[in-house]
PDB file of C-alpha atoms in Angstrom:
ATOM      1  CA  UNK A   1     -23.194  31.097 -57.050  1.00  0.00           C
ATOM      2  CA  UNK A   2     -19.465  30.865 -57.755  1.00  0.00           C
ATOM      3  CA  UNK A   3     -18.378  28.640 -60.654  1.00  0.00           C
ATOM      4  CA  UNK A   4     -16.608  25.434 -59.633  1.00  0.00           C
ATOM      5  CA  UNK A   5     -13.459  26.318 -61.600  1.00  0.00           C
ATOM      6  CA  UNK A   6     -12.278  29.580 -63.139  1.00  0.00           C
ATOM      7  CA  UNK A   7     -11.117  27.978 -66.394  1.00  0.00           C
ATOM      8  CA  UNK A   8     -11.990  24.955 -68.555  1.00  0.00           C
ATOM      9  CA  UNK A   9     -11.067  21.785 -66.679  1.00  0.00           C
ATOM     10  CA  UNK A  10     -10.948  18.102 -67.641  1.00  0.00           C
ATOM     11  CA  UNK A  11     -13.028  15.882 -65.348  1.00  0.00           C
ATOM     12  CA  UNK A  12     -12.441  12.128 -65.152  1.00  0.00           C
ATOM     13  CA  UNK A  13     -15.282   9.682 -64.506  1.00  0.00           C
ATOM     14  CA  UNK A  14     -14.652   6.192 -63.134  1.00  0.00           C
ATOM     15  CA  UNK A  15     -15.707   3.390 -65.517  1.00  0.00           C
ATOM     16  CA  UNK A  16     -17.195   0.247 -64.026  1.00  0.00           C
ATOM     17  CA  UNK A  17     -17.305  -3.116 -65.752  1.00  0.00           C
ATOM     18  CA  UNK A  18     -15.088  -5.205 -67.977  1.00  0.00           C
ATOM     19  CA  UNK A  19     -14.347  -5.805 -71.631  1.00  0.00           C
ATOM     20  CA  UNK A  20     -16.257  -9.092 -71.328  1.00  0.00           C
ATOM     21  CA  UNK A  21     -19.484  -7.461 -70.104  1.00  0.00           C
ATOM     22  CA  UNK A  22     -19.203  -3.840 -71.176  1.00  0.00           C
ATOM     23  CA  UNK A  23     -18.870  -0.665 -69.159  1.00  0.00           C
ATOM     24  CA  UNK A  24     -20.977   1.783 -67.208  1.00  0.00           C
ATOM     25  CA  UNK A  25     -19.767   5.254 -66.303  1.00  0.00           C
ATOM     26  CA  UNK A  26     -21.526   7.340 -63.653  1.00  0.00           C
ATOM     27  CA  UNK A  27     -21.331  11.103 -63.189  1.00  0.00           C
ATOM     28  CA  UNK A  28     -22.965  12.111 -59.907  1.00  0.00           C
ATOM     29  CA  UNK A  29     -23.942  15.689 -59.039  1.00  0.00           C
ATOM     30  CA  UNK A  30     -21.554  17.292 -56.505  1.00  0.00           C
ATOM     31  CA  UNK A  31     -19.237  14.243 -56.577  1.00  0.00           C
ATOM     32  CA  UNK A  32     -18.340  14.315 -60.286  1.00  0.00           C
ATOM     33  CA  UNK A  33     -20.381  17.213 -61.689  1.00  0.00           C
ATOM     34  CA  UNK A  34     -19.719  20.459 -59.783  1.00  0.00           C
ATOM     35  CA  UNK A  35     -23.222  21.917 -60.197  1.00  0.00           C
ATOM     36  CA  UNK A  36     -26.877  20.933 -60.134  1.00  0.00           C
ATOM     37  CA  UNK A  37     -27.851  19.717 -63.608  1.00  0.00           C
ATOM     38  CA  UNK A  38     -30.797  21.720 -64.951  1.00  0.00           C
ATOM     39  CA  UNK A  39     -30.573  20.783 -68.647  1.00  0.00           C
ATOM     40  CA  UNK A  40     -29.247  17.852 -70.683  1.00  0.00           C
ATOM     41  CA  UNK A  41     -28.837  17.757 -74.453  1.00  0.00           C
ATOM     42  CA  UNK A  42     -26.763  15.915 -77.023  1.00  0.00           C
ATOM     43  CA  UNK A  43     -25.492  16.405 -80.548  1.00  0.00           C
ATOM     44  CA  UNK A  44     -24.890  13.728 -83.186  1.00  0.00           C
ATOM     45  CA  UNK A  45     -24.432  13.211 -86.948  1.00  0.00           C
ATOM     46  CA  UNK A  46     -22.551  16.509 -87.117  1.00  0.00           C
ATOM     47  CA  UNK A  47     -20.737  16.856 -90.464  1.00  0.00           C
ATOM     48  CA  UNK A  48     -16.994  16.512 -89.965  1.00  0.00           C
ATOM     49  CA  UNK A  49     -15.985  19.930 -91.319  1.00  0.00           C
ATOM     50  CA  UNK A  50     -18.602  21.898 -89.378  1.00  0.00           C
ATOM     51  CA  UNK A  51     -17.573  24.116 -86.478  1.00  0.00           C
ATOM     52  CA  UNK A  52     -20.182  24.364 -83.709  1.00  0.00           C
ATOM     53  CA  UNK A  53     -20.463  26.321 -80.518  1.00  0.00           C
ATOM     54  CA  UNK A  54     -19.020  29.747 -81.339  1.00  0.00           C
ATOM     55  CA  UNK A  55     -20.619  31.286 -78.260  1.00  0.00           C
ATOM     56  CA  UNK A  56     -20.259  31.813 -74.522  1.00  0.00           C
ATOM     57  CA  UNK A  57     -22.732  32.044 -71.654  1.00  0.00           C
ATOM     58  CA  UNK A  58     -23.142  34.750 -69.052  1.00  0.00           C
ATOM     59  CA  UNK A  59     -24.256  32.329 -66.298  1.00  0.00           C
ATOM     60  CA  UNK A  60     -24.309  28.729 -67.501  1.00  0.00           C
ATOM     61  CA  UNK A  61     -21.715  26.166 -66.454  1.00  0.00           C
ATOM     62  CA  UNK A  62     -21.439  23.048 -68.628  1.00  0.00           C
ATOM     63  CA  UNK A  63     -19.769  19.657 -68.793  1.00  0.00           C
ATOM     64  CA  UNK A  64     -19.288  18.176 -72.272  1.00  0.00           C
ATOM     65  CA  UNK A  65     -18.638  14.456 -72.819  1.00  0.00           C
ATOM     66  CA  UNK A  66     -17.776  12.692 -76.073  1.00  0.00           C
ATOM     67  CA  UNK A  67     -19.882   9.597 -75.481  1.00  0.00           C
ATOM     68  CA  UNK A  68     -18.665   8.317 -78.859  1.00  0.00           C
ATOM     69  CA  UNK A  69     -16.150   9.573 -81.398  1.00  0.00           C
ATOM     70  CA  UNK A  70     -13.928  12.588 -80.907  1.00  0.00           C
ATOM     71  CA  UNK A  71     -14.428  16.286 -80.328  1.00  0.00           C
ATOM     72  CA  UNK A  72     -11.731  18.932 -80.657  1.00  0.00           C
ATOM     73  CA  UNK A  73     -12.459  22.011 -78.557  1.00  0.00           C
ATOM     74  CA  UNK A  74     -11.007  25.476 -78.276  1.00  0.00           C
ATOM     75  CA  UNK A  75     -11.947  27.621 -75.298  1.00  0.00           C
ATOM     76  CA  UNK A  76     -11.155  31.265 -74.638  1.00  0.00           C
ATOM     77  CA  UNK A  77     -11.683  33.102 -71.375  1.00  0.00           C
ATOM     78  CA  UNK A  78     -12.522  36.818 -71.212  1.00  0.00           C
ATOM     79  CA  UNK A  79      -8.923  37.551 -70.132  1.00  0.00           C
ATOM     80  CA  UNK A  80      -7.695  36.097 -73.450  1.00  0.00           C
ATOM     81  CA  UNK A  81      -6.375  32.786 -72.049  1.00  0.00           C
ATOM     82  CA  UNK A  82      -6.909  30.106 -74.708  1.00  0.00           C
ATOM     83  CA  UNK A  83      -7.129  26.347 -74.200  1.00  0.00           C
ATOM     84  CA  UNK A  84      -7.265  23.367 -76.586  1.00  0.00           C
ATOM     85  CA  UNK A  85      -8.742  19.995 -75.671  1.00  0.00           C
ATOM     86  CA  UNK A  86      -9.492  16.637 -77.247  1.00  0.00           C
ATOM     87  CA  UNK A  87     -12.386  14.580 -75.928  1.00  0.00           C
ATOM     88  CA  UNK A  88     -12.260  11.014 -77.226  1.00  0.00           C
ATOM     89  CA  UNK A  89     -13.170   8.827 -74.235  1.00  0.00           C
ATOM     90  CA  UNK A  90     -16.572   8.529 -72.530  1.00  0.00           C
ATOM     91  CA  UNK A  91     -14.771   8.605 -69.168  1.00  0.00           C
ATOM     92  CA  UNK A  92     -13.646  12.235 -69.580  1.00  0.00           C
ATOM     93  CA  UNK A  93     -15.658  15.412 -69.547  1.00  0.00           C
ATOM     94  CA  UNK A  94     -14.737  19.039 -70.069  1.00  0.00           C
ATOM     95  CA  UNK A  95     -16.053  21.629 -67.628  1.00  0.00           C
ATOM     96  CA  UNK A  96     -16.745  25.106 -69.037  1.00  0.00           C
ATOM     97  CA  UNK A  97     -17.289  28.000 -66.601  1.00  0.00           C
ATOM     98  CA  UNK A  98     -19.452  30.992 -67.513  1.00  0.00           C
ATOM     99  CA  UNK A  99     -17.878  33.583 -69.842  1.00  0.00           C
ATOM    100  CA  UNK A 100     -15.929  30.952 -71.781  1.00  0.00           C
ATOM    101  CA  UNK A 101     -16.122  31.244 -75.586  1.00  0.00           C
ATOM    102  CA  UNK A 102     -16.028  27.742 -77.051  1.00  0.00           C
ATOM    103  CA  UNK A 103     -15.791  26.198 -80.483  1.00  0.00           C
ATOM    104  CA  UNK A 104     -16.006  22.493 -81.299  1.00  0.00           C
ATOM    105  CA  UNK A 105     -15.331  20.285 -84.313  1.00  0.00           C
ATOM    106  CA  UNK A 106     -16.450  16.677 -84.391  1.00  0.00           C
ATOM    107  CA  UNK A 107     -15.713  13.365 -86.019  1.00  0.00           C
ATOM    108  CA  UNK A 108     -18.836  12.416 -87.991  1.00  0.00           C
ATOM    109  CA  UNK A 109     -19.549   9.566 -85.564  1.00  0.00           C
ATOM    110  CA  UNK A 110     -19.277  11.800 -82.480  1.00  0.00           C
ATOM    111  CA  UNK A 111     -22.075  11.850 -79.940  1.00  0.00           C
ATOM    112  CA  UNK A 112     -21.691  14.740 -77.508  1.00  0.00           C
ATOM    113  CA  UNK A 113     -23.554  14.819 -74.201  1.00  0.00           C
ATOM    114  CA  UNK A 114     -23.889  18.224 -72.510  1.00  0.00           C
ATOM    115  CA  UNK A 115     -24.848  18.745 -68.871  1.00  0.00           C
ATOM    116  CA  UNK A 116     -25.784  22.351 -68.103  1.00  0.00           C
ATOM    117  CA  UNK A 117     -26.371  24.253 -64.876  1.00  0.00           C
ATOM    118  CA  UNK A 118     -29.299  26.316 -66.193  1.00  0.00           C
ATOM    119  CA  UNK A 119     -32.443  25.776 -68.259  1.00  0.00           C
ATOM    120  CA  UNK A 120     -32.281  27.156 -71.788  1.00  0.00           C
ATOM    121  CA  UNK A 121     -32.419  30.950 -71.860  1.00  0.00           C
ATOM    122  CA  UNK A 122     -31.565  32.755 -75.107  1.00  0.00           C
ATOM    123  CA  UNK A 123     -30.573  35.850 -73.092  1.00  0.00           C
ATOM    124  CA  UNK A 124     -27.743  33.846 -71.442  1.00  0.00           C
ATOM    125  CA  UNK A 125     -25.977  33.344 -74.790  1.00  0.00           C
ATOM    126  CA  UNK A 126     -23.200  35.610 -76.062  1.00  0.00           C
ATOM    127  CA  UNK A 127     -23.201  34.861 -79.796  1.00  0.00           C
ATOM    128  CA  UNK A 128     -21.227  37.885 -81.000  1.00  0.00           C
ATOM    129  CA  UNK A 129     -17.465  37.470 -80.515  1.00  0.00           C
ATOM    130  CA  UNK A 130     -16.959  41.255 -80.445  1.00  0.00           C
ATOM    131  CA  UNK A 131     -19.401  41.504 -77.526  1.00  0.00           C
ATOM    132  CA  UNK A 132     -17.532  38.690 -75.743  1.00  0.00           C
ATOM    133  CA  UNK A 133     -14.187  40.457 -76.260  1.00  0.00           C
ATOM    134  CA  UNK A 134     -15.644  43.720 -74.931  1.00  0.00           C
ATOM    135  CA  UNK A 135     -16.254  42.046 -71.553  1.00  0.00           C
ATOM    136  CA  UNK A 136     -12.512  42.131 -70.743  1.00  0.00           C
TER     137      UNK A 136
END
């Protein structure tokens, strides 16, 4: 199946509610999320100076959302194109296509939600940057 986008892309989700009652944000498959969600996970209490990610996937597409706090992300495609993003609103997500090396740093209070297009498979991970670069 073809990825939805060929590079990292910011997605915007419509909030519903008010400051008096609070907010709800919905991300529906095919309307807001461009793939069938096969795995959901989240990260939290990440020390502020820690860099996470540092990998790519052969097949997996992902959407990352900073449900709370802020996440600074760097993404690199196999052609060398590099992108920088800041996620700091629960109404924005970042889509990662396959073959996108990504690195994240977090505020200590950050809660990151990840929606993935595949179940976990260790063989789908590219954890060696030299291997990733050799795919050009």
